[in-house]
Structure formats: C-alpha cells, structure tokens
PDB file of C-alpha atoms in Angstrom:
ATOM      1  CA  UNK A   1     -61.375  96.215   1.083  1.00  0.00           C
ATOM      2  CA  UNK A   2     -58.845  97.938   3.450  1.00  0.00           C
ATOM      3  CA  UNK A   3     -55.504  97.757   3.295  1.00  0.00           C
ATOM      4  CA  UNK A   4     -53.725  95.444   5.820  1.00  0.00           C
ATOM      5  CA  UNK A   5     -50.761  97.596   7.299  1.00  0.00           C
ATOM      6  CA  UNK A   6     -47.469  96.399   9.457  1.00  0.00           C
ATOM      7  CA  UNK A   7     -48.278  96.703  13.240  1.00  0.00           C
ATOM      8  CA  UNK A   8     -45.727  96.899  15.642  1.00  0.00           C
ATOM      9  CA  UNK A   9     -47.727  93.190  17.080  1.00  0.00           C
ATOM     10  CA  UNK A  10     -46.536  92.504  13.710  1.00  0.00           C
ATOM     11  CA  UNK A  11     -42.857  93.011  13.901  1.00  0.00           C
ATOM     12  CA  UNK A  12     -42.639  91.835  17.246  1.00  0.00           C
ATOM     13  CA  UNK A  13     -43.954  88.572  16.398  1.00  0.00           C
ATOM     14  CA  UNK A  14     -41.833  87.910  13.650  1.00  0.00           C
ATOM     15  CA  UNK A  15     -38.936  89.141  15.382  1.00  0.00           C
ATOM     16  CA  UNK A  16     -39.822  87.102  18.512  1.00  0.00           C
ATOM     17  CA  UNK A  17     -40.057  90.082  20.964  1.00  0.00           C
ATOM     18  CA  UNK A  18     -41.938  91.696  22.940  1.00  0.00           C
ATOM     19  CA  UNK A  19     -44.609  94.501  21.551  1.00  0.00           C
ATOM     20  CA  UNK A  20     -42.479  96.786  24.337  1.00  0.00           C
ATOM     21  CA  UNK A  21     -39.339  95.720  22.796  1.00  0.00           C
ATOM     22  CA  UNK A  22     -40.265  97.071  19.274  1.00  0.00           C
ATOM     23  CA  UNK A  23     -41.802 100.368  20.958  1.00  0.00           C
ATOM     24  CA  UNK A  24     -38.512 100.860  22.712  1.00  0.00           C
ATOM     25  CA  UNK A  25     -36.510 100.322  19.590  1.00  0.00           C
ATOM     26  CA  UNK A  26     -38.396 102.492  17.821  1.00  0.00           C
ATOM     27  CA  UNK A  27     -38.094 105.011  20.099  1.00  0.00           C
ATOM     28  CA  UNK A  28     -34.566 104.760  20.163  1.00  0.00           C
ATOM     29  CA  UNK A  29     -34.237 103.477  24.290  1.00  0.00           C
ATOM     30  CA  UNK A  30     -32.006 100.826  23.066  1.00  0.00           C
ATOM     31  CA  UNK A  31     -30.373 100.346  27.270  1.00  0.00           C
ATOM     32  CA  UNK A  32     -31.259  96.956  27.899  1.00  0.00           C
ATOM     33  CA  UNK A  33     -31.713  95.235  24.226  1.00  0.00           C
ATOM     34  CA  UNK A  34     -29.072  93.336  22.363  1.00  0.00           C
ATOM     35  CA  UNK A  35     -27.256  94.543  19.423  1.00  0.00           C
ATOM     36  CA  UNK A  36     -28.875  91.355  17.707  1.00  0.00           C
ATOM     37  CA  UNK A  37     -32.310  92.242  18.453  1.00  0.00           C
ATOM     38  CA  UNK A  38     -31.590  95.388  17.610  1.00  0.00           C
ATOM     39  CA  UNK A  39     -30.514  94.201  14.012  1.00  0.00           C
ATOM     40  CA  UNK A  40     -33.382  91.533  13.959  1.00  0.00           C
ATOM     41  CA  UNK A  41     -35.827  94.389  14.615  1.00  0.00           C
ATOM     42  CA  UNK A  42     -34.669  96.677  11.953  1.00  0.00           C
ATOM     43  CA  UNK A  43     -34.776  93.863   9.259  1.00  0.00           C
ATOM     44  CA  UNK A  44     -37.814  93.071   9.815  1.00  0.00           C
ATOM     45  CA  UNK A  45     -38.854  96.609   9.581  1.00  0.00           C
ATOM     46  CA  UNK A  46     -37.005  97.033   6.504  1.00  0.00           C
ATOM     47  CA  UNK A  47     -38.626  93.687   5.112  1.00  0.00           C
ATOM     48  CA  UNK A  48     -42.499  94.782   5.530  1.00  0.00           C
ATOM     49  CA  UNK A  49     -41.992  98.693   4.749  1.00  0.00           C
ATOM     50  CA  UNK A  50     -42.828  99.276   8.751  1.00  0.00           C
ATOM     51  CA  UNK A  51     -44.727 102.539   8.796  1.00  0.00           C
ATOM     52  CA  UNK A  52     -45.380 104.134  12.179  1.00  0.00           C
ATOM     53  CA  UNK A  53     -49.014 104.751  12.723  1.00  0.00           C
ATOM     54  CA  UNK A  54     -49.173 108.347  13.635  1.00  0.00           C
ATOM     55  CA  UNK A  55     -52.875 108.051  14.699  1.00  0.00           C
ATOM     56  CA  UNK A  56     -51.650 105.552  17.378  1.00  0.00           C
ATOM     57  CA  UNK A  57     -48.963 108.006  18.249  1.00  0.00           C
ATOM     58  CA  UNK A  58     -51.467 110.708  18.259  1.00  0.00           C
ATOM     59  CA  UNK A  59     -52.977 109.132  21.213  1.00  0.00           C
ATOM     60  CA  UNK A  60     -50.237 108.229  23.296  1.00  0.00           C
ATOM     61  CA  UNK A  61     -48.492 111.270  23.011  1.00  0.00           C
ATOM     62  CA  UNK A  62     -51.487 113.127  23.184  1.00  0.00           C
ATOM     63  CA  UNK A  63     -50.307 115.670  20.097  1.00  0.00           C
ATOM     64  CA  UNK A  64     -51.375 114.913  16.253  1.00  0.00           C
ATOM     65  CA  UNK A  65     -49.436 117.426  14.138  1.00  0.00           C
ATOM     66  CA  UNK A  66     -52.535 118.204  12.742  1.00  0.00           C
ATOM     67  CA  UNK A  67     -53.983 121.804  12.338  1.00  0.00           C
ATOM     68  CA  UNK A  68     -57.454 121.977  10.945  1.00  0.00           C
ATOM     69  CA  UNK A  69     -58.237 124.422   8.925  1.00  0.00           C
ATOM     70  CA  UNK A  70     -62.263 125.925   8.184  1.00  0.00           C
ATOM     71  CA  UNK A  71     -62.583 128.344   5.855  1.00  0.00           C
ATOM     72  CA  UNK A  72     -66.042 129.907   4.811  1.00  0.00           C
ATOM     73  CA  UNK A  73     -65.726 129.427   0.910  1.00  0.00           C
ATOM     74  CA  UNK A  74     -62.630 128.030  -0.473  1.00  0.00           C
ATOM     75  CA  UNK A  75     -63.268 129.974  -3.995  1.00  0.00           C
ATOM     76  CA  UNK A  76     -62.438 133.418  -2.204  1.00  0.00           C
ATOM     77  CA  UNK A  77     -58.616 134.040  -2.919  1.00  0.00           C
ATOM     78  CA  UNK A  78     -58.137 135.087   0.680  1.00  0.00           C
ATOM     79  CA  UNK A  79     -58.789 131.495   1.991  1.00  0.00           C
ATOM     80  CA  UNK A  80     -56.429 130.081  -0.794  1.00  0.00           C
ATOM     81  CA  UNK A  81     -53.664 132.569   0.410  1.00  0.00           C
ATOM     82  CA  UNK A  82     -54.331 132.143   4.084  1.00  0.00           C
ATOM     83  CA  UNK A  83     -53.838 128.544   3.397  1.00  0.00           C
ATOM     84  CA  UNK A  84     -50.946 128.519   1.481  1.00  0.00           C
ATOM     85  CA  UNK A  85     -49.204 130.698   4.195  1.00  0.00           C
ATOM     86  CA  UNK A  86     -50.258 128.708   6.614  1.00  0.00           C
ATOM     87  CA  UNK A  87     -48.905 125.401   5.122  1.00  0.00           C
ATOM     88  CA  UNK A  88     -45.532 127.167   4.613  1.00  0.00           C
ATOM     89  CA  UNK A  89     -45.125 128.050   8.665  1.00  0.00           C
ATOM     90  CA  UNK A  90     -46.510 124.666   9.734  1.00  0.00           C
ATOM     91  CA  UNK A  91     -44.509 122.558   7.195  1.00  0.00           C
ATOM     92  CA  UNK A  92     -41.308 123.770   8.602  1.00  0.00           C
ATOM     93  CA  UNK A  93     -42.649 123.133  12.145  1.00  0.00           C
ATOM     94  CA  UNK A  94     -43.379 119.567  11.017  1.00  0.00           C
ATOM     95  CA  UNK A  95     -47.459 119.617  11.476  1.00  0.00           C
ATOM     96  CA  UNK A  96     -49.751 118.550   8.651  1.00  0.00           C
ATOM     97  CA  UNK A  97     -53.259 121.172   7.904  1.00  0.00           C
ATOM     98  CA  UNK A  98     -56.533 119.362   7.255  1.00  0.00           C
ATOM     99  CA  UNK A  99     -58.372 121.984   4.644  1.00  0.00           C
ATOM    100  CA  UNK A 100     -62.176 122.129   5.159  1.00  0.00           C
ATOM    101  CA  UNK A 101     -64.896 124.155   3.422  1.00  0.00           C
ATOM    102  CA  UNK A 102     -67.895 125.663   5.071  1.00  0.00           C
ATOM    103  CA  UNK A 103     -69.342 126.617   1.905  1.00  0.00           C
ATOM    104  CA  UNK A 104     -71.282 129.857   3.423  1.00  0.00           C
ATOM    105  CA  UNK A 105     -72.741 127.660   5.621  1.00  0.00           C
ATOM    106  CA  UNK A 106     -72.823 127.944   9.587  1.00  0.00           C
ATOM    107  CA  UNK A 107     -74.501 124.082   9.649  1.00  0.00           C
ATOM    108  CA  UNK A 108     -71.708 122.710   7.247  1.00  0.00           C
ATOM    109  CA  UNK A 109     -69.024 124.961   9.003  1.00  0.00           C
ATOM    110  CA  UNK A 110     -70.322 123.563  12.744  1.00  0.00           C
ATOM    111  CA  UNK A 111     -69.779 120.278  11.272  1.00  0.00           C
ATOM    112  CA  UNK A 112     -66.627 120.355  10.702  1.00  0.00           C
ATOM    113  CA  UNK A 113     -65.507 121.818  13.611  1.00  0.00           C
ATOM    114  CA  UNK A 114     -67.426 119.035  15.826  1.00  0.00           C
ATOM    115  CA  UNK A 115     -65.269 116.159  13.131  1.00  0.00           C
ATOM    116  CA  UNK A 116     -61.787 118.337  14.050  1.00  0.00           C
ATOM    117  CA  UNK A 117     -62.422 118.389  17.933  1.00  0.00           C
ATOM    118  CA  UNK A 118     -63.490 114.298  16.915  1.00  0.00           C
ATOM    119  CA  UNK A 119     -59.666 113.862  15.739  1.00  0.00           C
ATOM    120  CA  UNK A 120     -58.134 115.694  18.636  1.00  0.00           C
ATOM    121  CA  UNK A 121     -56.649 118.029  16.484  1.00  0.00           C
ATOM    122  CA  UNK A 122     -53.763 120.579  18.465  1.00  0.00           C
ATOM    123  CA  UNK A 123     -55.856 123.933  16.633  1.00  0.00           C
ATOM    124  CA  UNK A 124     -57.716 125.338  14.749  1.00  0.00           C
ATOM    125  CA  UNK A 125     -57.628 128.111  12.233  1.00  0.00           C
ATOM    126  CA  UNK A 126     -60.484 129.494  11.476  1.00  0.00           C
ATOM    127  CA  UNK A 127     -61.821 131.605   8.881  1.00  0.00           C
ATOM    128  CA  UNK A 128     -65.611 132.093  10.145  1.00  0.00           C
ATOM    129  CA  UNK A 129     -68.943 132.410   8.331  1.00  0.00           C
ATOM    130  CA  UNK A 130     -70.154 134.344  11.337  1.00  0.00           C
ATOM    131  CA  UNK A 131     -68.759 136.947  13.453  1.00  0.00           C
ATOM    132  CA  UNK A 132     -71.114 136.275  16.851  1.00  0.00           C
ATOM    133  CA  UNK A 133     -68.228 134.575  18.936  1.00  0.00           C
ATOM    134  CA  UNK A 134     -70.650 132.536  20.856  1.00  0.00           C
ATOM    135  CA  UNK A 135     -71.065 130.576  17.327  1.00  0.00           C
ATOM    136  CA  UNK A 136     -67.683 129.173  18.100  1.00  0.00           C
ATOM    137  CA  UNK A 137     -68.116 128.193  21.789  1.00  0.00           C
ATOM    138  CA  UNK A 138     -67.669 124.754  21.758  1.00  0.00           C
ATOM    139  CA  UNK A 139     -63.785 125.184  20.617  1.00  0.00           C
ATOM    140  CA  UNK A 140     -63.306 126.769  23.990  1.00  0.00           C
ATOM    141  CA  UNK A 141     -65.351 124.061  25.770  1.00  0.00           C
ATOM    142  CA  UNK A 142     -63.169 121.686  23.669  1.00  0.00           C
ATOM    143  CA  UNK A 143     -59.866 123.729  25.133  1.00  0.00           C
ATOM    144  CA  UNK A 144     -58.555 123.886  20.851  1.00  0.00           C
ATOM    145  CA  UNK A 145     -56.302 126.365  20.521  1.00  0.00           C
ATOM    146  CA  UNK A 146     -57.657 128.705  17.835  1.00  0.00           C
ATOM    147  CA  UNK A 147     -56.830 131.801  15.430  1.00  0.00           C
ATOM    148  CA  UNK A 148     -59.580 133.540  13.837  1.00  0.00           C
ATOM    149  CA  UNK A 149     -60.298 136.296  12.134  1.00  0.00           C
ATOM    150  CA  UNK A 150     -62.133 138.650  14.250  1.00  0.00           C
ATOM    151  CA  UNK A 151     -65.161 137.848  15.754  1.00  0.00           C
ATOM    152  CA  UNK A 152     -66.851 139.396  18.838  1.00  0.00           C
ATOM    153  CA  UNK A 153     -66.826 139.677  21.890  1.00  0.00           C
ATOM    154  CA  UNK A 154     -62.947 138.681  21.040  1.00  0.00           C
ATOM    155  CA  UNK A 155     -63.299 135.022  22.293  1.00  0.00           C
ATOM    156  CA  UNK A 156     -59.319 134.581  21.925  1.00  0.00           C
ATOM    157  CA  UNK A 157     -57.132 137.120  22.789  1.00  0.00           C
ATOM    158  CA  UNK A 158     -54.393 137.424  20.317  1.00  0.00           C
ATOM    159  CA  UNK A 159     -51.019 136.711  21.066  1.00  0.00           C
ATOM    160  CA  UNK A 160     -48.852 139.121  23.056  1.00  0.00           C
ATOM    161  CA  UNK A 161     -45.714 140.347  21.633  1.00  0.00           C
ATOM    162  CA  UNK A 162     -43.832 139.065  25.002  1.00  0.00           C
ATOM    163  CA  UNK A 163     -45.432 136.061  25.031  1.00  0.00           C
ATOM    164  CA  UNK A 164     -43.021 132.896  24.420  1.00  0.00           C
ATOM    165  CA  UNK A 165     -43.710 132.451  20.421  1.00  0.00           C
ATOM    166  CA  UNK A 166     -45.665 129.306  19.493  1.00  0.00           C
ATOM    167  CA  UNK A 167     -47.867 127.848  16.731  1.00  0.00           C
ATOM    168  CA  UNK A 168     -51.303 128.413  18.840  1.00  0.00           C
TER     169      UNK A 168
END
C-alpha cells in the first residue's frame, strides 16, 4: 500500500487558497499575499510535515539533481572509489548520484542507461563495459551530459581547461 504524501492541493485546501498561492509561498514570491496567509500557509505546512516533491520540481524546472551513475562491476575497487569521489564533489554541489551495476554486462548496462535517460537525469557518469563509443550513442541522441572513461572514437570531448568549470 503506498504511502499517502502532503500535496501542495493539499495545503491549499486546508488553508483555503489557491494551489498558485501555496506555489508562490513556497517559492518565496510573497508580493501580493497577506501576512495572514502567509502564517496560515506555514502552519499548515508545519502541521502535515509538507515535503516538497522534488520529482514534481524535476519537471517544472526541468533539472533533477540527479547524476546517474553505471559502473561495469561494482566489486572492482575502482568503481567504489570513483563513486565515493564522486558523491563528495556532487554532495557539496547539492545533486544526489543514483549507483547502478552493469554486472559485465552490455544488455544489463544498456538497461540502465535507457531507465536514467527515463528519469531525465542532468548526466551521466559512466564507467563502460565496452570501449566501441557507438555502444553509448543513444546518450548523445538523448543530449545527457556524460563523463566516461575512454572509449573510442572519443564520443565526448573532455573538458577544456578554459572552459567555464561545471559539473558536466
């Protein structure tokens, strides 16, 4: 049985607003709402334990501070290091890594690339099971930013030193 979780429908009924009311106060555009909605609002969200849906927020900002992560077999101590590192420099930049496993397998591995472009994720690392680049094509069709370790032809340059420094 799933969980029934707070909407913002939710608080908005209860407080006797508008859905776009709720949205604005959580957003912080509080130009045009009373200091007593504003107060009504935030009780209410205090009351049910209000959790923003970051799916939700996913879609209408179009960016899920989510990374995926596929590497070829999570038992080699390079993937577990690789991962770890890259948890540290995302943490900080306030983006969340989904781990996957390929297990030595390109059909397992294609998999879950096809679920991560599924969840709209902003990149991809990649730690392939094969080194033909073409393997990996429908990242590029998918336009996810990826790292990888080196696989040929290069399909993603790697980053230029004067380039403006980024996550992807």
């Amino acid at each position: 049985m799933a969980k029934q979780y707070t909407t913002i429908n939710d608080i908005a009924h209860a407080a006797g607003v508008s859905k776009t009311t709720v949205s604005r106060y959580l957003n912080g555009h509080f130009e045009r709402m009373s200091e007593q909605t504003r107060q009504k609002i935030a009780q209410i969200i205090e009351e049910t334990g209000y959790q923003a849906n970051s799916q939700a927020q996913a879609l209408s900002h179009r960016q899920s501070h989510l990374i995926g992560m596929v590497v070829a077999d999570i038992e080699n101590i390079f993937s577990s290091l690789l991962f770890k590192g890259a948890d540290q420099v995302l943490a900080a930049a306030d983006y969340s890594i989904m781990l996957m496993n390929a297990n030595n397998s390109a059909t397992l591995e294609r998999r879950q690339l096809e679920r991560l472009i599924k969840l709209r994720v902003d990149g991809v690392i990649l730690q392939p099971s094969l080194m033909n680049a073409d393997t990996y094509q429908l990242l590029a069709d998918a336009q996810v930013p990826t790292i990888d370790r080196k696989v040929t032809p290069a399909k993603w340059p790697a980053p230029s030193r004067h380039r403006q420094p980024g996550l992807l």
